[in-house]
Amino acid sequence: MGSTGIDKDRLWQRIADMAKIGATPKGGVRRLALTKEDKASRELFIDWCKALGCTIRIDAMGNIFARRAGIRNDLPAVLIGSHLDSQPTGGKYDGAYGVLAGLEVFETLNDLNLTTTFPLELVSWTNEEGARFAPAMLASGVFAGVFSLEYAYTRADKNGITLGHALEDIGYKGPIAAEEPQYYAALELHIEQGPILENIGKSVGIVTGVQGIRWYDLTITGEETHAGPCPMELRKDPVQKALQVLQQIYTSIREHGPEARVTVGTINTVPGVRNTVPNKVTATVDIRHPDGETLDNMHQILRALVNDNNDTDGIHVQLDEIWHAPPVRFNEKCIEAVRNATQTLNIPALEMVSGAGHDAVYLSRVMPTSMIFIPCKDGISHNENESIRIQDAADGTNVLLHAILHLNTTFNS
């Protein structure tokens, strides 16, 4: 297995240094988008980039681009990178690994005195996680023309703070337009966030595409009443209805085979008082499938299920779709660059579809794109126990480096 090229200890140290920002007692990180912790991570990243001779630009969504000059700076750049924001109880590697691996690629090229024909840009995207401002991948979505800037600026967190105000508060509402200039290609390196690579003993995933995703808000409205005097059979209890509806959702999605996914991430009652039957239950529903037609079928079944349950027993059931990302097939030129890199380095690899959404999903709509995965222990992510091996981190970064060099060779041929 080849691991020549990058300095794995230097990469590992940067990951550790970044993980100190927003560090949690259990070993994870809390760097919600556009908080003081996020600001600190941005400033450290920019300092590192400037030390390597990069020029920095920040767009109106707070996306940070570090540019390494090429031989021909009039040519479209190759874009690499990921994100530095995290889940509320997130891991050290989700997103940050891809950003810092890109930084290591830049420094390795400096060490080797190598300059690519085209310029290279390393990006850290704003609010990839969607943990503070929904939906996820918001800034890369604006960049790719999926969302308007006005829509993004008005997204609010649970305290009513809008993304636009949060950008201003930390000083990262940049002066340039958040829109996609021309790029030759884009590559994103990320931890798998699932167990497949580890279970089959592969060091790298050659990501050929991404599952389709639909997000919903489920609202079930009944009637608030005292927990004691009202008999069970006379209540318009939205919790009882929610139990029925959610079980039906899980059952219907499972019928679409092992590639189908459904997750109910949050459940809340209103008014949320111990001795009061709620008047409302709200829940979030996330469904996924790599096949677009099957995902559409799952969507229609959910709609029918909700309609069948609506206004029965005096209880109103409503399902609102808030986000839809269709399945993605990545660009063959970029997939081949990653494939070639694994072969050159003799690194065991698997061609696979991503189960999670990434900024690369939106980039693929406007430029040739692919992704690289490395294993994470037990497939655990969005968790403080998230863990990767230093050798896997090095292998993935070397694959990124050699994929860029392959693109440079094919560009010149």
Short mmCIF file of C-alpha atoms in Angstrom, two decimals:
data_model
loop_
_atom_site.label_atom_id
_atom_site.label_comp_id
_atom_site.label_asym_id
_atom_site.label_seq_id
_atom_site.Cartn_x
_atom_site.Cartn_y
_atom_site.Cartn_z
CA MET A 1 0.00 0.00 0.00
CA GLY A 2 1.44 3.35 -0.96
CA SER A 3 1.43 6.33 1.37
CA THR A 4 4.25 8.38 -0.13
CA GLY A 5 3.67 12.04 -0.71
CA ILE A 6 1.90 13.83 2.10
CA ASP A 7 3.18 14.21 5.67
CA LYS A 8 0.68 12.24 7.73
CA ASP A 9 1.97 13.52 11.08
CA ARG A 10 1.59 17.13 9.94
CA LEU A 11 -1.95 16.39 8.73
CA TRP A 12 -2.82 14.64 12.01
CA GLN A 13 -1.48 17.53 14.07
CA ARG A 14 -3.60 20.05 12.16
CA ILE A 15 -6.69 17.91 12.69
CA ALA A 16 -5.91 17.81 16.43
CA ASP A 17 -5.32 21.57 16.56
CA MET A 18 -8.59 22.31 14.78
CA ALA A 19 -10.43 19.91 17.12
CA LYS A 20 -9.45 22.07 20.11
CA ILE A 21 -11.88 24.71 18.83
CA GLY A 22 -15.30 23.82 20.21
CA ALA A 23 -13.93 20.70 21.92
CA THR A 24 -16.45 18.79 24.06
CA PRO A 25 -15.70 16.84 27.26
CA LYS A 26 -16.44 13.55 25.48
CA GLY A 27 -13.84 14.14 22.79
CA GLY A 28 -16.01 15.58 20.03
CA VAL A 29 -16.61 19.13 18.82
CA ARG A 30 -19.42 21.65 18.86
CA ARG A 31 -18.90 24.21 16.10
CA LEU A 32 -22.34 25.21 14.94
CA ALA A 33 -22.38 27.37 11.84
CA LEU A 34 -21.62 31.07 12.37
CA THR A 35 -21.02 30.85 16.11
CA LYS A 36 -17.92 32.15 17.88
CA GLU A 37 -16.43 28.64 17.61
CA ASP A 38 -17.04 28.59 13.88
CA LYS A 39 -15.42 32.03 13.61
CA ALA A 40 -12.34 30.79 15.47
CA SER A 41 -12.03 27.78 13.17
CA ARG A 42 -12.29 30.04 10.12
CA GLU A 43 -9.55 32.33 11.39
CA LEU A 44 -7.19 29.43 12.11
CA PHE A 45 -7.86 28.00 8.65
CA ILE A 46 -7.18 31.35 6.96
CA ASP A 47 -3.93 31.80 8.94
CA TRP A 48 -2.72 28.36 7.80
CA CYS A 49 -3.65 29.09 4.18
CA LYS A 50 -1.87 32.46 4.15
CA ALA A 51 1.25 30.83 5.61
CA LEU A 52 1.34 28.60 2.52
CA GLY A 53 1.17 31.59 0.18
CA CYS A 54 -2.51 31.30 -0.72
CA THR A 55 -4.70 34.26 -1.54
CA ILE A 56 -8.06 34.38 0.26
CA ARG A 57 -11.49 35.48 -0.85
CA ILE A 58 -14.77 35.29 1.08
CA ASP A 59 -18.13 35.42 -0.65
CA ALA A 60 -21.51 36.74 0.46
CA MET A 61 -22.37 33.39 2.10
CA GLY A 62 -19.16 33.32 4.11
CA ASN A 63 -17.62 30.57 1.99
CA ILE A 64 -13.82 30.81 2.23
CA PHE A 65 -11.69 30.15 -0.87
CA ALA A 66 -7.90 29.78 -0.62
CA ARG A 67 -6.22 29.94 -4.03
CA ARG A 68 -2.89 28.35 -4.96
CA ALA A 69 -1.56 29.80 -8.18
CA GLY A 70 -1.00 27.62 -11.23
CA ILE A 71 1.24 27.96 -14.26
CA ARG A 72 -1.76 29.31 -16.20
CA ASN A 73 -3.88 31.38 -13.83
CA ASP A 74 -6.24 32.30 -16.64
CA LEU A 75 -7.46 28.68 -16.66
CA PRO A 76 -10.41 27.36 -14.61
CA ALA A 77 -9.28 26.07 -11.20
CA VAL A 78 -9.70 22.65 -9.63
CA LEU A 79 -11.74 23.03 -6.45
CA ILE A 80 -11.18 20.85 -3.35
CA GLY A 81 -12.44 21.10 0.23
CA SER A 82 -15.36 20.47 2.57
CA HIS A 83 -16.64 22.25 5.73
CA LEU A 84 -15.62 23.17 9.28
CA ASP A 85 -19.04 23.48 10.97
CA SER A 86 -20.30 20.53 13.03
CA GLN A 87 -23.32 18.95 14.63
CA PRO A 88 -24.19 20.03 18.21
CA THR A 89 -22.38 16.93 19.49
CA GLY A 90 -20.27 16.19 16.44
CA GLY A 91 -16.98 14.45 15.72
CA LYS A 92 -13.54 15.84 14.93
CA TYR A 93 -13.38 14.55 11.36
CA ASP A 94 -16.74 15.16 9.64
CA GLY A 95 -15.95 17.92 7.16
CA ALA A 96 -12.82 19.21 8.88
CA TYR A 97 -10.77 16.27 7.61
CA GLY A 98 -11.56 17.17 4.00
CA VAL A 99 -10.59 20.82 4.51
CA LEU A 100 -7.34 20.04 6.33
CA ALA A 101 -6.42 17.27 3.89
CA GLY A 102 -6.70 19.87 1.14
CA LEU A 103 -4.36 22.11 3.10
CA GLU A 104 -1.90 19.21 3.41
CA VAL A 105 -2.07 18.67 -0.36
CA PHE A 106 -1.14 22.33 -0.88
CA GLU A 107 1.78 22.10 1.53
CA THR A 108 3.00 18.86 -0.05
CA LEU A 109 2.98 20.50 -3.47
CA ASN A 110 4.99 23.37 -1.97
CA ASP A 111 7.46 20.89 -0.44
CA LEU A 112 7.88 19.16 -3.80
CA ASN A 113 8.11 22.49 -5.65
CA LEU A 114 5.29 21.34 -7.95
CA THR A 115 2.92 23.73 -9.69
CA THR A 116 -0.15 22.48 -11.50
CA THR A 117 -1.04 23.90 -14.90
CA PHE A 118 -4.36 25.14 -13.55
CA PRO A 119 -4.77 26.98 -10.23
CA LEU A 120 -6.10 25.09 -7.22
CA GLU A 121 -8.71 26.38 -4.78
CA LEU A 122 -9.42 25.02 -1.30
CA VAL A 123 -12.88 25.86 0.03
CA SER A 124 -14.53 25.72 3.43
CA TRP A 125 -18.30 25.85 2.93
CA THR A 126 -20.69 27.61 5.33
CA ASN A 127 -23.47 25.66 7.11
CA GLU A 128 -22.98 22.29 5.42
CA GLU A 129 -24.49 20.46 8.35
CA GLY A 130 -27.80 22.31 8.49
CA ALA A 131 -27.75 21.78 12.26
CA ARG A 132 -28.29 25.47 13.03
CA PHE A 133 -29.85 26.72 9.79
CA ALA A 134 -31.94 24.31 7.69
CA PRO A 135 -31.60 23.06 5.04
CA ALA A 136 -28.18 21.45 4.92
CA MET A 137 -25.55 22.37 2.30
CA LEU A 138 -27.11 25.82 2.17
CA ALA A 139 -24.09 27.87 1.11
CA SER A 140 -22.92 25.48 -1.58
CA GLY A 141 -26.54 25.46 -2.74
CA VAL A 142 -26.49 29.24 -3.16
CA PHE A 143 -23.11 28.98 -4.88
CA ALA A 144 -24.54 26.48 -7.39
CA GLY A 145 -27.74 28.45 -7.95
CA VAL A 146 -30.05 26.02 -6.15
CA PHE A 147 -31.10 28.58 -3.50
CA SER A 148 -31.32 32.35 -3.76
CA LEU A 149 -29.16 34.51 -1.51
CA GLU A 150 -32.33 36.09 -0.09
CA TYR A 151 -33.71 32.66 0.83
CA ALA A 152 -30.48 31.72 2.58
CA TYR A 153 -30.22 34.98 4.51
CA THR A 154 -33.73 34.55 5.95
CA ARG A 155 -33.19 31.01 7.29
CA ALA A 156 -33.51 31.25 11.08
CA ASP A 157 -32.19 29.14 13.94
CA LYS A 158 -34.33 28.01 16.88
CA ASN A 159 -33.73 31.36 18.60
CA GLY A 160 -34.96 33.33 15.60
CA ILE A 161 -31.51 34.54 14.52
CA THR A 162 -31.26 34.61 10.74
CA LEU A 163 -28.28 33.36 8.81
CA GLY A 164 -27.77 36.82 7.32
CA HIS A 165 -27.50 38.42 10.76
CA ALA A 166 -25.26 35.64 12.02
CA LEU A 167 -22.87 36.20 9.10
CA GLU A 168 -22.68 39.88 9.97
CA ASP A 169 -22.21 39.13 13.69
CA ILE A 170 -19.03 37.11 13.09
CA GLY A 171 -17.79 39.39 10.28
CA TYR A 172 -17.97 36.87 7.46
CA LYS A 173 -20.53 38.33 5.07
CA GLY A 174 -18.03 38.67 2.24
CA PRO A 175 -18.00 41.32 -0.49
CA ILE A 176 -18.07 39.04 -3.54
CA ALA A 177 -21.07 37.29 -5.07
CA ALA A 178 -21.86 33.78 -3.85
CA GLU A 179 -22.04 32.27 -7.28
CA GLU A 180 -20.15 29.66 -9.22
CA PRO A 181 -17.32 30.81 -11.47
CA GLN A 182 -16.02 28.32 -14.02
CA TYR A 183 -14.10 25.35 -12.60
CA TYR A 184 -12.32 22.52 -14.37
CA ALA A 185 -13.32 19.96 -11.69
CA ALA A 186 -14.18 19.55 -8.01
CA LEU A 187 -13.10 16.83 -5.56
CA GLU A 188 -14.34 16.40 -1.98
CA LEU A 189 -12.62 14.11 0.52
CA HIS A 190 -14.73 12.98 3.49
CA ILE A 191 -15.13 10.25 6.06
CA GLU A 192 -17.67 7.65 4.95
CA GLN A 193 -20.07 8.18 7.88
CA GLY A 194 -21.13 4.56 7.46
CA PRO A 195 -19.70 1.06 8.11
CA ILE A 196 -19.21 -0.33 4.61
CA LEU A 197 -15.51 0.36 4.00
CA GLU A 198 -14.45 -0.80 7.45
CA ASN A 199 -16.56 -3.97 7.24
CA ILE A 200 -15.00 -5.10 3.96
CA GLY A 201 -11.47 -3.95 4.74
CA LYS A 202 -11.09 -1.25 2.09
CA SER A 203 -9.06 1.90 2.72
CA VAL A 204 -10.74 4.25 0.24
CA GLY A 205 -14.17 4.69 -1.30
CA ILE A 206 -14.38 5.85 -4.93
CA VAL A 207 -17.71 7.65 -4.70
CA THR A 208 -19.72 7.40 -7.90
CA GLY A 209 -22.82 9.22 -6.69
CA VAL A 210 -25.08 10.18 -3.77
CA GLN A 211 -28.44 8.91 -2.55
CA GLY A 212 -31.50 11.04 -3.13
CA ILE A 213 -32.90 12.73 -0.03
CA ARG A 214 -36.26 14.24 0.94
CA TRP A 215 -36.88 16.12 4.20
CA TYR A 216 -40.34 16.72 5.71
CA ASP A 217 -41.99 18.42 8.66
CA LEU A 218 -44.81 16.31 10.08
CA THR A 219 -47.45 18.15 12.14
CA ILE A 220 -50.26 16.37 14.00
CA THR A 221 -52.82 18.63 15.65
CA GLY A 222 -55.35 17.50 18.29
CA GLU A 223 -56.90 19.18 21.30
CA GLU A 224 -55.21 20.27 24.51
CA THR A 225 -56.85 19.12 27.75
CA HIS A 226 -56.10 18.17 31.37
CA ALA A 227 -54.33 14.83 31.87
CA GLY A 228 -56.62 13.75 34.72
CA PRO A 229 -60.31 14.46 34.15
CA CYS A 230 -60.58 13.57 30.44
CA PRO A 231 -61.07 9.83 29.70
CA MET A 232 -58.66 8.28 27.20
CA GLU A 233 -61.39 7.42 24.70
CA LEU A 234 -62.67 11.02 24.57
CA ARG A 235 -59.31 12.66 23.95
CA LYS A 236 -58.11 14.09 20.65
CA ASP A 237 -54.57 13.08 21.53
CA PRO A 238 -52.00 13.84 18.80
CA VAL A 239 -49.38 11.66 20.50
CA GLN A 240 -51.43 8.50 20.02
CA LYS A 241 -51.98 9.44 16.39
CA ALA A 242 -48.26 10.18 15.97
CA LEU A 243 -47.37 6.70 17.20
CA GLN A 244 -49.67 5.17 14.60
CA VAL A 245 -48.48 7.36 11.73
CA LEU A 246 -44.78 6.98 12.46
CA GLN A 247 -45.06 3.21 12.68
CA GLN A 248 -46.85 3.17 9.32
CA ILE A 249 -44.07 5.34 7.84
CA TYR A 250 -41.34 2.97 9.03
CA THR A 251 -43.23 -0.06 7.76
CA SER A 252 -43.92 1.44 4.31
CA ILE A 253 -40.31 2.56 3.77
CA ARG A 254 -38.87 -0.83 4.76
CA GLU A 255 -40.93 -2.37 1.98
CA HIS A 256 -38.69 -0.57 -0.56
CA GLY A 257 -35.72 -2.81 0.17
CA PRO A 258 -32.39 -2.61 1.99
CA GLU A 259 -31.25 0.56 0.20
CA ALA A 260 -34.23 2.55 1.52
CA ARG A 261 -33.73 4.76 4.57
CA VAL A 262 -36.11 6.60 6.91
CA THR A 263 -35.20 8.62 9.99
CA VAL A 264 -37.37 10.54 12.45
CA GLY A 265 -34.79 12.93 13.89
CA THR A 266 -36.88 15.12 16.22
CA ILE A 267 -40.24 14.77 17.98
CA ASN A 268 -41.76 17.61 20.01
CA THR A 269 -45.07 18.16 21.82
CA VAL A 270 -46.86 21.46 22.38
CA PRO A 271 -47.26 22.86 25.00
CA GLY A 272 -44.91 20.20 26.39
CA VAL A 273 -46.33 20.09 29.90
CA ARG A 274 -46.25 16.89 31.99
CA ASN A 275 -49.91 16.93 33.09
CA THR A 276 -51.50 18.21 29.86
CA VAL A 277 -52.58 16.27 26.78
CA PRO A 278 -50.74 18.12 23.96
CA ASN A 279 -52.56 19.97 21.22
CA LYS A 280 -49.77 19.34 18.74
CA VAL A 281 -46.94 16.96 17.88
CA THR A 282 -44.23 17.96 15.39
CA ALA A 283 -41.62 15.62 13.94
CA THR A 284 -39.00 15.66 11.21
CA VAL A 285 -38.87 12.87 8.63
CA ASP A 286 -35.87 12.08 6.40
CA ILE A 287 -36.14 9.50 3.57
CA ARG A 288 -33.35 8.39 1.20
CA HIS A 289 -32.74 6.08 -1.75
CA PRO A 290 -30.11 5.93 -4.52
CA ASP A 291 -32.76 5.42 -7.22
CA GLY A 292 -34.77 8.50 -8.14
CA GLU A 293 -37.90 6.63 -9.25
CA THR A 294 -37.99 4.61 -6.04
CA LEU A 295 -37.51 7.76 -3.95
CA ASP A 296 -40.42 9.38 -5.79
CA ASN A 297 -42.54 6.31 -5.09
CA MET A 298 -41.64 6.50 -1.39
CA HIS A 299 -42.68 10.15 -1.42
CA GLN A 300 -46.08 9.35 -2.94
CA ILE A 301 -46.68 6.58 -0.40
CA LEU A 302 -45.94 8.97 2.47
CA ARG A 303 -48.39 11.48 1.01
CA ALA A 304 -51.10 8.82 0.69
CA LEU A 305 -50.44 7.57 4.22
CA VAL A 306 -50.84 11.06 5.66
CA ASN A 307 -54.02 11.66 3.65
CA ASP A 308 -55.50 8.41 4.97
CA ASN A 309 -54.83 9.51 8.56
CA ASN A 310 -55.87 13.14 8.17
CA ASP A 311 -58.93 14.38 10.04
CA THR A 312 -59.73 10.99 11.55
CA ASP A 313 -60.66 10.97 15.25
CA GLY A 314 -60.82 14.77 15.09
CA ILE A 315 -57.06 15.01 14.55
CA HIS A 316 -55.37 16.84 11.68
CA VAL A 317 -52.23 15.35 10.07
CA GLN A 318 -50.06 17.41 7.74
CA LEU A 319 -46.80 16.60 5.91
CA ASP A 320 -44.77 19.47 4.42
CA GLU A 321 -41.76 18.75 2.22
CA ILE A 322 -38.98 21.26 2.96
CA TRP A 323 -36.09 19.87 0.89
CA HIS A 324 -35.51 17.50 -2.01
CA ALA A 325 -32.08 16.51 -3.33
CA PRO A 326 -32.42 14.00 -6.20
CA PRO A 327 -29.91 11.15 -6.56
CA VAL A 328 -26.60 12.21 -8.10
CA ARG A 329 -24.25 10.47 -10.53
CA PHE A 330 -20.78 12.01 -10.42
CA ASN A 331 -18.67 12.91 -13.44
CA GLU A 332 -16.79 10.02 -15.04
CA LYS A 333 -13.63 12.11 -15.63
CA CYS A 334 -13.42 12.86 -11.91
CA ILE A 335 -14.31 9.31 -10.88
CA GLU A 336 -11.52 8.04 -13.16
CA ALA A 337 -9.05 10.48 -11.56
CA VAL A 338 -9.81 9.00 -8.12
CA ARG A 339 -9.77 5.45 -9.49
CA ASN A 340 -6.41 6.04 -11.16
CA ALA A 341 -4.98 7.46 -7.93
CA THR A 342 -5.95 4.37 -5.91
CA GLN A 343 -4.37 2.14 -8.56
CA THR A 344 -1.19 4.22 -8.71
CA LEU A 345 -0.84 4.05 -4.92
CA ASN A 346 -1.99 0.40 -4.72
CA ILE A 347 -4.62 1.30 -2.12
CA PRO A 348 -7.57 -1.14 -1.73
CA ALA A 349 -10.68 0.73 -2.87
CA LEU A 350 -14.41 0.22 -3.40
CA GLU A 351 -16.68 2.03 -5.85
CA MET A 352 -19.74 3.08 -3.86
CA VAL A 353 -22.70 5.44 -3.53
CA SER A 354 -22.78 7.90 -0.62
CA GLY A 355 -25.62 7.52 1.83
CA ALA A 356 -25.18 11.08 3.12
CA GLY A 357 -25.58 14.42 1.41
CA HIS A 358 -22.50 16.58 0.84
CA ASP A 359 -21.64 19.91 -0.75
CA ALA A 360 -20.42 17.90 -3.75
CA VAL A 361 -24.09 17.14 -4.51
CA TYR A 362 -24.77 20.75 -5.50
CA LEU A 363 -21.37 21.27 -7.10
CA SER A 364 -22.07 18.34 -9.41
CA ARG A 365 -24.91 20.35 -10.97
CA VAL A 366 -22.55 23.02 -12.25
CA MET A 367 -19.11 21.38 -12.64
CA PRO A 368 -17.48 17.94 -13.04
CA THR A 369 -17.34 16.48 -9.51
CA SER A 370 -16.55 13.36 -7.53
CA MET A 371 -15.78 12.34 -3.93
CA ILE A 372 -13.31 10.22 -1.97
CA PHE A 373 -14.22 8.38 1.24
CA ILE A 374 -12.12 6.89 4.02
CA PRO A 375 -13.45 4.54 6.74
CA CYS A 376 -14.60 5.71 10.14
CA LYS A 377 -14.67 3.35 13.12
CA ASP A 378 -17.91 1.35 13.38
CA GLY A 379 -19.43 3.70 10.80
CA ILE A 380 -20.14 6.22 13.57
CA SER A 381 -20.53 9.90 12.64
CA HIS A 382 -22.53 12.91 13.86
CA ASN A 383 -21.30 11.64 17.23
CA GLU A 384 -18.55 12.64 19.65
CA ASN A 385 -17.16 9.10 19.38
CA GLU A 386 -16.41 9.55 15.68
CA SER A 387 -12.95 8.11 14.98
CA ILE A 388 -10.59 7.45 12.05
CA ARG A 389 -7.13 5.87 11.73
CA ILE A 390 -4.13 8.03 10.89
CA GLN A 391 -3.13 5.65 8.09
CA ASP A 392 -6.57 5.90 6.48
CA ALA A 393 -6.39 9.70 6.78
CA ALA A 394 -3.02 9.62 5.02
CA ASP A 395 -4.23 7.23 2.31
CA GLY A 396 -7.26 9.38 1.52
CA THR A 397 -5.15 12.54 1.35
CA ASN A 398 -2.62 10.86 -0.93
CA VAL A 399 -5.47 9.74 -3.19
CA LEU A 400 -6.68 13.35 -3.32
CA LEU A 401 -3.16 14.53 -4.20
CA HIS A 402 -2.72 11.96 -6.96
CA ALA A 403 -6.23 12.53 -8.33
CA ILE A 404 -5.29 16.20 -8.78
CA LEU A 405 -2.03 15.20 -10.47
CA HIS A 406 -3.98 12.84 -12.77
CA LEU A 407 -6.34 15.65 -13.74
CA ASN A 408 -3.31 17.83 -14.40
CA THR A 409 -1.80 15.17 -16.67
CA THR A 410 -5.03 14.60 -18.60
CA PHE A 411 -5.55 18.37 -18.90
CA ASN A 412 -2.10 18.71 -20.49
CA SER A 413 -2.50 15.70 -22.79
#
